[in-house]
Amino acid sequence: AFTAAKVFRGHAARSSVVARPAGRTSVRVQARYQAGVGLFGTKAGMMSYFTEDGLCVPATVLALEEGNIVTMVKTDETDGYNAVQVGYKVVPERKVKKPELGHLKKASCPPMRHLREFRLKDKNVVSTFQPGQQLDASAMFKEGEDVDIAGTTIGKGFQGTIKRWHHKRGMMTHGSKSHREHGSIGSATTPSRVFPGLKMAGQMGNVRATVKKLTVLKVDSARKAIVIKGTVPGKAGSIVEIMPAKIVGKNC
């Protein structure tokens, strides 16, 4: 079956023609390349971290639960693109669907809840990984390096334009009848319609977001945790992806 990276429609992304097995037509896939293979982590919470210079900076602690095992290696010859699939969070077999369980057993991996592909350009980098390989955080990330962290933001529910888009409110006194209302949304007789993309009230949060170039403060192999400077998407217990930072002109 064709299991390429997620298709991004309407976004600026690199495209490539993926060759399918004999008897199938080729398909154009749009996907973003990563700067390198990353890891999964679980957001444990935030803390104040004191640097060697005595500065107190906000930091996020990411716990590394059981997992982060290579489940599949994809190449141009076998799948039409280069990628490394990583699994995370070992769970009982009854919590994994049988097709996915068979896929993991083929790679001699335990049943895991989360699977993610890291697509790369360089085939030589992909070939250094093997199915069943345990990824080591201390070998992949060093203190002082920059990383990109992706996750799902906290859902805020249905919110108005003031909280969602930082609109200004009207006066609360002097007879004003427009306090937190949105106001006019349409145009005049021409074009007599609401333009697409107008900022209005609606669902806020609960979307995938990536925070770029966060600094690694500490990699604690004994406690199986990584300390990151700043904030990351999601709340405590959320699953995030830790990837090498994409720097234009250097690795992308």
PDB file of C-alpha atoms in Angstrom:
ATOM      1  CA  ALA A   1       0.000   0.000   0.000  1.00  0.00           C
ATOM      2  CA  PHE A   2       1.075   3.553  -0.659  1.00  0.00           C
ATOM      3  CA  THR A   3       1.983   5.204   2.635  1.00  0.00           C
ATOM      4  CA  ALA A   4       3.557   8.500   1.659  1.00  0.00           C
ATOM      5  CA  ALA A   5       3.830  11.598   3.810  1.00  0.00           C
ATOM      6  CA  LYS A   6       0.762  13.713   4.451  1.00  0.00           C
ATOM      7  CA  VAL A   7      -0.332  15.835   1.512  1.00  0.00           C
ATOM      8  CA  PHE A   8      -0.324  19.591   2.182  1.00  0.00           C
ATOM      9  CA  ARG A   9      -2.768  21.326  -0.113  1.00  0.00           C
ATOM     10  CA  GLY A  10      -2.628  25.084  -0.449  1.00  0.00           C
ATOM     11  CA  HIS A  11       0.675  25.410   1.400  1.00  0.00           C
ATOM     12  CA  ALA A  12       4.128  26.171   0.093  1.00  0.00           C
ATOM     13  CA  ALA A  13       5.851  22.791   0.108  1.00  0.00           C
ATOM     14  CA  ARG A  14       8.355  20.864  -1.929  1.00  0.00           C
ATOM     15  CA  SER A  15       6.791  18.483  -4.428  1.00  0.00           C
ATOM     16  CA  SER A  16       8.135  15.324  -5.968  1.00  0.00           C
ATOM     17  CA  VAL A  17       6.838  12.550  -8.193  1.00  0.00           C
ATOM     18  CA  VAL A  18       6.701   9.298  -6.265  1.00  0.00           C
ATOM     19  CA  ALA A  19       7.177   6.161  -8.341  1.00  0.00           C
ATOM     20  CA  ARG A  20       4.731   3.409  -7.528  1.00  0.00           C
ATOM     21  CA  PRO A  21       5.217  -0.326  -8.047  1.00  0.00           C
ATOM     22  CA  ALA A  22       4.720  -1.796 -11.504  1.00  0.00           C
ATOM     23  CA  GLY A  23       1.177  -1.535 -12.781  1.00  0.00           C
ATOM     24  CA  ARG A  24       0.359   1.622 -10.801  1.00  0.00           C
ATOM     25  CA  THR A  25       0.464   5.182 -11.980  1.00  0.00           C
ATOM     26  CA  SER A  26       2.792   7.697 -10.349  1.00  0.00           C
ATOM     27  CA  VAL A  27       1.385  10.267  -7.967  1.00  0.00           C
ATOM     28  CA  ARG A  28       2.647  13.732  -7.092  1.00  0.00           C
ATOM     29  CA  VAL A  29       3.169  14.144  -3.362  1.00  0.00           C
ATOM     30  CA  GLN A  30       3.786  17.418  -1.566  1.00  0.00           C
ATOM     31  CA  ALA A  31       5.607  17.069   1.732  1.00  0.00           C
ATOM     32  CA  ARG A  32       8.098  18.945   3.842  1.00  0.00           C
ATOM     33  CA  TYR A  33      11.614  17.665   4.341  1.00  0.00           C
ATOM     34  CA  GLN A  34      13.090  17.514   7.814  1.00  0.00           C
ATOM     35  CA  ALA A  35      16.613  18.537   8.764  1.00  0.00           C
ATOM     36  CA  GLY A  36      17.150  15.149  10.384  1.00  0.00           C
ATOM     37  CA  VAL A  37      15.528  12.267  12.219  1.00  0.00           C
ATOM     38  CA  GLY A  38      13.843  13.319  15.444  1.00  0.00           C
ATOM     39  CA  LEU A  39      12.389  11.876  18.613  1.00  0.00           C
ATOM     40  CA  PHE A  40       9.066  11.799  20.417  1.00  0.00           C
ATOM     41  CA  GLY A  41       8.665  13.264  23.871  1.00  0.00           C
ATOM     42  CA  THR A  42       5.939  13.847  26.437  1.00  0.00           C
ATOM     43  CA  LYS A  43       5.500  17.338  27.854  1.00  0.00           C
ATOM     44  CA  ALA A  44       5.971  16.979  31.612  1.00  0.00           C
ATOM     45  CA  GLY A  45       5.636  20.646  32.572  1.00  0.00           C
ATOM     46  CA  MET A  46       7.543  23.910  32.929  1.00  0.00           C
ATOM     47  CA  MET A  47      10.143  25.120  35.392  1.00  0.00           C
ATOM     48  CA  SER A  48      12.685  27.858  36.062  1.00  0.00           C
ATOM     49  CA  TYR A  49      16.166  26.885  34.902  1.00  0.00           C
ATOM     50  CA  PHE A  50      19.331  28.606  36.064  1.00  0.00           C
ATOM     51  CA  THR A  51      22.105  28.737  33.479  1.00  0.00           C
ATOM     52  CA  GLU A  52      25.833  28.652  34.223  1.00  0.00           C
ATOM     53  CA  ASP A  53      25.829  32.461  33.961  1.00  0.00           C
ATOM     54  CA  GLY A  54      23.249  32.694  36.744  1.00  0.00           C
ATOM     55  CA  LEU A  55      20.365  33.653  34.475  1.00  0.00           C
ATOM     56  CA  CYS A  56      16.902  32.331  35.278  1.00  0.00           C
ATOM     57  CA  VAL A  57      15.107  31.299  32.090  1.00  0.00           C
ATOM     58  CA  PRO A  58      11.731  29.607  31.503  1.00  0.00           C
ATOM     59  CA  ALA A  59      12.130  25.984  30.478  1.00  0.00           C
ATOM     60  CA  THR A  60       9.996  23.021  29.470  1.00  0.00           C
ATOM     61  CA  VAL A  61      10.768  19.474  30.596  1.00  0.00           C
ATOM     62  CA  LEU A  62      10.120  16.759  28.000  1.00  0.00           C
ATOM     63  CA  ALA A  63       9.984  13.208  29.348  1.00  0.00           C
ATOM     64  CA  LEU A  64      11.208  10.393  27.094  1.00  0.00           C
ATOM     65  CA  GLU A  65       8.890   7.465  27.670  1.00  0.00           C
ATOM     66  CA  GLU A  66       9.492   3.919  26.497  1.00  0.00           C
ATOM     67  CA  GLY A  67       9.784   3.801  22.738  1.00  0.00           C
ATOM     68  CA  ASN A  68      11.582   5.975  20.154  1.00  0.00           C
ATOM     69  CA  ILE A  69      12.382   2.881  18.114  1.00  0.00           C
ATOM     70  CA  VAL A  70      12.898   2.825  14.342  1.00  0.00           C
ATOM     71  CA  THR A  71      10.002   0.854  12.862  1.00  0.00           C
ATOM     72  CA  MET A  72      10.668   1.275   9.144  1.00  0.00           C
ATOM     73  CA  VAL A  73      13.260   2.704   6.757  1.00  0.00           C
ATOM     74  CA  LYS A  74      12.028   3.948   3.378  1.00  0.00           C
ATOM     75  CA  THR A  75      14.179   4.636   0.315  1.00  0.00           C
ATOM     76  CA  ASP A  76      13.653   5.838  -3.229  1.00  0.00           C
ATOM     77  CA  GLU A  77      13.963   2.286  -4.556  1.00  0.00           C
ATOM     78  CA  THR A  78      11.333   0.743  -2.271  1.00  0.00           C
ATOM     79  CA  ASP A  79       8.869   3.562  -1.563  1.00  0.00           C
ATOM     80  CA  GLY A  80       9.757   6.441  -3.874  1.00  0.00           C
ATOM     81  CA  TYR A  81      11.136   8.708  -1.141  1.00  0.00           C
ATOM     82  CA  ASN A  82      13.589   8.645   1.755  1.00  0.00           C
ATOM     83  CA  ALA A  83      12.196   8.562   5.283  1.00  0.00           C
ATOM     84  CA  VAL A  84      12.664   7.005   8.703  1.00  0.00           C
ATOM     85  CA  GLN A  85       9.587   5.919  10.642  1.00  0.00           C
ATOM     86  CA  VAL A  86       9.816   6.112  14.436  1.00  0.00           C
ATOM     87  CA  GLY A  87       7.452   4.600  17.025  1.00  0.00           C
ATOM     88  CA  TYR A  88       6.765   5.854  20.545  1.00  0.00           C
ATOM     89  CA  LYS A  89       4.988   4.905  23.761  1.00  0.00           C
ATOM     90  CA  VAL A  90       4.830   1.146  24.277  1.00  0.00           C
ATOM     91  CA  VAL A  91       1.314  -0.113  25.043  1.00  0.00           C
ATOM     92  CA  PRO A  92      -0.378  -3.515  25.434  1.00  0.00           C
ATOM     93  CA  GLU A  93      -1.111  -5.374  22.199  1.00  0.00           C
ATOM     94  CA  ARG A  94      -4.867  -5.024  22.694  1.00  0.00           C
ATOM     95  CA  LYS A  95      -4.533  -1.248  22.228  1.00  0.00           C
ATOM     96  CA  VAL A  96      -2.970  -1.529  18.751  1.00  0.00           C
ATOM     97  CA  LYS A  97      -4.897  -2.510  15.637  1.00  0.00           C
ATOM     98  CA  LYS A  98      -3.874  -5.811  14.081  1.00  0.00           C
ATOM     99  CA  PRO A  99      -2.546  -4.422  10.752  1.00  0.00           C
ATOM    100  CA  GLU A 100      -0.302  -1.991  12.630  1.00  0.00           C
ATOM    101  CA  LEU A 101       0.666  -4.708  15.114  1.00  0.00           C
ATOM    102  CA  GLY A 102       1.794  -6.909  12.234  1.00  0.00           C
ATOM    103  CA  HIS A 103       3.778  -4.021  10.806  1.00  0.00           C
ATOM    104  CA  LEU A 104       5.595  -3.555  14.127  1.00  0.00           C
ATOM    105  CA  LYS A 105       6.254  -7.278  14.617  1.00  0.00           C
ATOM    106  CA  LYS A 106       7.842  -7.394  11.168  1.00  0.00           C
ATOM    107  CA  ALA A 107      10.444  -4.910  12.438  1.00  0.00           C
ATOM    108  CA  SER A 108      10.804  -6.795  15.761  1.00  0.00           C
ATOM    109  CA  CYS A 109       9.342  -3.826  17.620  1.00  0.00           C
ATOM    110  CA  PRO A 110       6.989  -3.820  20.602  1.00  0.00           C
ATOM    111  CA  PRO A 111       3.441  -2.494  20.139  1.00  0.00           C
ATOM    112  CA  MET A 112       3.534   1.314  20.184  1.00  0.00           C
ATOM    113  CA  ARG A 113       0.786   3.896  20.041  1.00  0.00           C
ATOM    114  CA  HIS A 114       2.403   6.628  17.920  1.00  0.00           C
ATOM    115  CA  LEU A 115       4.184   6.340  14.557  1.00  0.00           C
ATOM    116  CA  ARG A 116       5.737   9.238  12.668  1.00  0.00           C
ATOM    117  CA  GLU A 117       7.836   9.553   9.512  1.00  0.00           C
ATOM    118  CA  PHE A 118      10.772  11.935   9.230  1.00  0.00           C
ATOM    119  CA  ARG A 119      11.332  12.561   5.547  1.00  0.00           C
ATOM    120  CA  LEU A 120      14.893  13.381   4.483  1.00  0.00           C
ATOM    121  CA  LYS A 121      16.651  14.321   1.266  1.00  0.00           C
ATOM    122  CA  ASP A 122      19.906  12.475   1.834  1.00  0.00           C
ATOM    123  CA  LYS A 123      19.640   8.752   1.241  1.00  0.00           C
ATOM    124  CA  ASN A 124      22.977   8.163   2.964  1.00  0.00           C
ATOM    125  CA  VAL A 125      21.574   9.486   6.255  1.00  0.00           C
ATOM    126  CA  VAL A 126      18.524   7.244   5.996  1.00  0.00           C
ATOM    127  CA  SER A 127      20.665   4.181   5.315  1.00  0.00           C
ATOM    128  CA  THR A 128      22.401   4.593   8.699  1.00  0.00           C
ATOM    129  CA  PHE A 129      19.191   3.564  10.482  1.00  0.00           C
ATOM    130  CA  GLN A 130      17.878   0.023  10.816  1.00  0.00           C
ATOM    131  CA  PRO A 131      14.405  -1.283  11.819  1.00  0.00           C
ATOM    132  CA  GLY A 132      14.341  -2.097  15.506  1.00  0.00           C
ATOM    133  CA  GLN A 133      17.090   0.410  16.339  1.00  0.00           C
ATOM    134  CA  GLN A 134      16.708   2.218  19.668  1.00  0.00           C
ATOM    135  CA  LEU A 135      17.296   5.963  19.283  1.00  0.00           C
ATOM    136  CA  ASP A 136      19.500   7.640  21.892  1.00  0.00           C
ATOM    137  CA  ALA A 137      18.567  11.220  22.813  1.00  0.00           C
ATOM    138  CA  SER A 138      22.031  12.034  24.199  1.00  0.00           C
ATOM    139  CA  ALA A 139      23.629  11.037  20.891  1.00  0.00           C
ATOM    140  CA  MET A 140      21.127  12.955  18.726  1.00  0.00           C
ATOM    141  CA  PHE A 141      20.890  16.234  20.663  1.00  0.00           C
ATOM    142  CA  LYS A 142      23.549  18.195  22.515  1.00  0.00           C
ATOM    143  CA  GLU A 143      23.283  21.066  24.973  1.00  0.00           C
ATOM    144  CA  GLY A 144      23.225  24.428  23.205  1.00  0.00           C
ATOM    145  CA  GLU A 145      21.838  23.073  19.936  1.00  0.00           C
ATOM    146  CA  ASP A 146      18.636  24.393  18.369  1.00  0.00           C
ATOM    147  CA  VAL A 147      15.627  22.156  17.760  1.00  0.00           C
ATOM    148  CA  ASP A 148      12.161  22.458  16.224  1.00  0.00           C
ATOM    149  CA  ILE A 149       9.300  21.092  18.315  1.00  0.00           C
ATOM    150  CA  ALA A 150       5.895  20.245  16.852  1.00  0.00           C
ATOM    151  CA  GLY A 151       2.714  19.345  18.691  1.00  0.00           C
ATOM    152  CA  THR A 152      -0.974  20.070  19.117  1.00  0.00           C
ATOM    153  CA  THR A 153      -1.838  23.346  20.808  1.00  0.00           C
ATOM    154  CA  ILE A 154      -4.229  23.575  23.755  1.00  0.00           C
ATOM    155  CA  GLY A 155      -7.866  23.758  22.630  1.00  0.00           C
ATOM    156  CA  LYS A 156      -9.663  26.927  23.747  1.00  0.00           C
ATOM    157  CA  GLY A 157     -13.132  26.106  22.432  1.00  0.00           C
ATOM    158  CA  PHE A 158     -15.369  28.598  20.596  1.00  0.00           C
ATOM    159  CA  GLN A 159     -13.960  32.085  21.181  1.00  0.00           C
ATOM    160  CA  GLY A 160     -14.802  35.590  20.040  1.00  0.00           C
ATOM    161  CA  THR A 161     -12.662  37.825  17.894  1.00  0.00           C
ATOM    162  CA  ILE A 162     -11.112  39.732  20.810  1.00  0.00           C
ATOM    163  CA  LYS A 163      -9.490  36.637  22.290  1.00  0.00           C
ATOM    164  CA  ARG A 164      -9.014  34.781  19.015  1.00  0.00           C
ATOM    165  CA  TRP A 165      -7.678  37.593  16.810  1.00  0.00           C
ATOM    166  CA  HIS A 166      -6.821  40.337  19.349  1.00  0.00           C
ATOM    167  CA  HIS A 167      -9.467  42.726  18.026  1.00  0.00           C
ATOM    168  CA  LYS A 168     -10.194  45.955  19.917  1.00  0.00           C
ATOM    169  CA  ARG A 169     -13.429  46.286  21.886  1.00  0.00           C
ATOM    170  CA  GLY A 170     -15.749  49.263  21.959  1.00  0.00           C
ATOM    171  CA  MET A 171     -16.263  51.661  24.835  1.00  0.00           C
ATOM    172  CA  MET A 172     -17.924  50.213  27.927  1.00  0.00           C
ATOM    173  CA  THR A 173     -19.572  53.552  28.856  1.00  0.00           C
ATOM    174  CA  HIS A 174     -20.978  56.741  27.282  1.00  0.00           C
ATOM    175  CA  GLY A 175     -23.941  54.922  25.798  1.00  0.00           C
ATOM    176  CA  SER A 176     -21.915  52.607  23.588  1.00  0.00           C
ATOM    177  CA  LYS A 177     -23.910  49.623  22.338  1.00  0.00           C
ATOM    178  CA  SER A 178     -20.894  47.841  20.857  1.00  0.00           C
ATOM    179  CA  HIS A 179     -18.699  46.379  23.584  1.00  0.00           C
ATOM    180  CA  ARG A 180     -17.278  43.046  22.409  1.00  0.00           C
ATOM    181  CA  GLU A 181     -19.270  42.571  19.219  1.00  0.00           C
ATOM    182  CA  HIS A 182     -17.551  41.805  15.939  1.00  0.00           C
ATOM    183  CA  GLY A 183     -19.150  44.636  13.955  1.00  0.00           C
ATOM    184  CA  SER A 184     -19.811  44.838  10.242  1.00  0.00           C
ATOM    185  CA  ILE A 185     -18.583  41.886   8.188  1.00  0.00           C
ATOM    186  CA  GLY A 186     -19.955  42.670   4.723  1.00  0.00           C
ATOM    187  CA  SER A 187     -19.208  45.118   1.951  1.00  0.00           C
ATOM    188  CA  ALA A 188     -21.451  47.519   0.074  1.00  0.00           C
ATOM    189  CA  THR A 189     -23.711  46.649  -2.826  1.00  0.00           C
ATOM    190  CA  THR A 190     -20.611  45.710  -4.738  1.00  0.00           C
ATOM    191  CA  PRO A 191     -19.575  42.932  -4.180  1.00  0.00           C
ATOM    192  CA  SER A 192     -22.451  42.241  -1.720  1.00  0.00           C
ATOM    193  CA  ARG A 193     -20.725  39.345  -0.051  1.00  0.00           C
ATOM    194  CA  VAL A 194     -18.368  38.476   2.771  1.00  0.00           C
ATOM    195  CA  PHE A 195     -14.781  37.998   1.654  1.00  0.00           C
ATOM    196  CA  PRO A 196     -13.231  34.576   2.357  1.00  0.00           C
ATOM    197  CA  GLY A 197     -10.779  34.459   5.231  1.00  0.00           C
ATOM    198  CA  LEU A 198     -12.460  37.160   7.291  1.00  0.00           C
ATOM    199  CA  LYS A 199     -11.381  36.969  10.922  1.00  0.00           C
ATOM    200  CA  MET A 200     -14.455  35.975  12.904  1.00  0.00           C
ATOM    201  CA  ALA A 201     -15.409  34.038  16.024  1.00  0.00           C
ATOM    202  CA  GLY A 202     -14.828  30.295  15.950  1.00  0.00           C
ATOM    203  CA  GLN A 203     -12.813  27.342  17.216  1.00  0.00           C
ATOM    204  CA  MET A 204      -9.514  28.405  18.780  1.00  0.00           C
ATOM    205  CA  GLY A 205      -6.524  26.159  19.380  1.00  0.00           C
ATOM    206  CA  ASN A 206      -6.332  22.366  19.007  1.00  0.00           C
ATOM    207  CA  VAL A 207      -4.226  22.672  15.838  1.00  0.00           C
ATOM    208  CA  ARG A 208      -0.782  21.404  14.923  1.00  0.00           C
ATOM    209  CA  ALA A 209       1.930  23.988  15.470  1.00  0.00           C
ATOM    210  CA  THR A 210       5.718  24.026  15.263  1.00  0.00           C
ATOM    211  CA  VAL A 211       7.937  26.220  17.431  1.00  0.00           C
ATOM    212  CA  LYS A 212      11.281  26.775  15.703  1.00  0.00           C
ATOM    213  CA  LYS A 213      14.836  27.163  16.983  1.00  0.00           C
ATOM    214  CA  LEU A 214      14.394  26.361  20.656  1.00  0.00           C
ATOM    215  CA  THR A 215      17.620  25.818  22.583  1.00  0.00           C
ATOM    216  CA  VAL A 216      18.407  22.546  24.343  1.00  0.00           C
ATOM    217  CA  LEU A 217      19.405  23.369  27.922  1.00  0.00           C
ATOM    218  CA  LYS A 218      20.061  19.851  29.176  1.00  0.00           C
ATOM    219  CA  VAL A 219      19.833  16.213  28.103  1.00  0.00           C
ATOM    220  CA  ASP A 220      19.433  14.011  31.179  1.00  0.00           C
ATOM    221  CA  SER A 221      19.922  10.375  30.179  1.00  0.00           C
ATOM    222  CA  ALA A 222      19.563   9.124  33.757  1.00  0.00           C
ATOM    223  CA  ARG A 223      16.144  10.728  34.237  1.00  0.00           C
ATOM    224  CA  LYS A 224      15.216  10.208  30.564  1.00  0.00           C
ATOM    225  CA  ALA A 225      14.327  13.851  30.000  1.00  0.00           C
ATOM    226  CA  ILE A 226      15.254  16.826  27.842  1.00  0.00           C
ATOM    227  CA  VAL A 227      15.050  20.412  29.108  1.00  0.00           C
ATOM    228  CA  ILE A 228      14.152  22.984  26.429  1.00  0.00           C
ATOM    229  CA  LYS A 229      14.364  26.759  26.769  1.00  0.00           C
ATOM    230  CA  GLY A 230      10.956  28.383  26.308  1.00  0.00           C
ATOM    231  CA  THR A 231       7.515  26.921  25.723  1.00  0.00           C
ATOM    232  CA  VAL A 232       6.300  24.136  23.449  1.00  0.00           C
ATOM    233  CA  PRO A 233       2.804  23.416  22.065  1.00  0.00           C
ATOM    234  CA  GLY A 234       0.299  21.510  24.180  1.00  0.00           C
ATOM    235  CA  LYS A 235      -0.358  20.896  27.844  1.00  0.00           C
ATOM    236  CA  ALA A 236       1.241  18.503  30.313  1.00  0.00           C
ATOM    237  CA  GLY A 237       0.940  14.976  28.943  1.00  0.00           C
ATOM    238  CA  SER A 238       0.874  16.044  25.289  1.00  0.00           C
ATOM    239  CA  ILE A 239       3.045  14.210  22.760  1.00  0.00           C
ATOM    240  CA  VAL A 240       5.528  16.396  20.876  1.00  0.00           C
ATOM    241  CA  GLU A 241       8.090  15.785  18.155  1.00  0.00           C
ATOM    242  CA  ILE A 242      11.666  16.957  18.710  1.00  0.00           C
ATOM    243  CA  MET A 243      13.567  17.536  15.467  1.00  0.00           C
ATOM    244  CA  PRO A 244      16.859  19.200  14.487  1.00  0.00           C
ATOM    245  CA  ALA A 245      16.215  22.848  13.646  1.00  0.00           C
ATOM    246  CA  LYS A 246      15.840  23.673   9.953  1.00  0.00           C
ATOM    247  CA  ILE A 247      18.236  26.502   9.119  1.00  0.00           C
ATOM    248  CA  VAL A 248      18.055  27.960   5.617  1.00  0.00           C
ATOM    249  CA  GLY A 249      21.326  27.610   3.762  1.00  0.00           C
ATOM    250  CA  LYS A 250      22.722  25.109   6.239  1.00  0.00           C
ATOM    251  CA  ASN A 251      20.593  21.973   6.300  1.00  0.00           C
ATOM    252  CA  CYS A 252      17.577  22.776   4.121  1.00  0.00           C
TER     253      CYS A 252
END
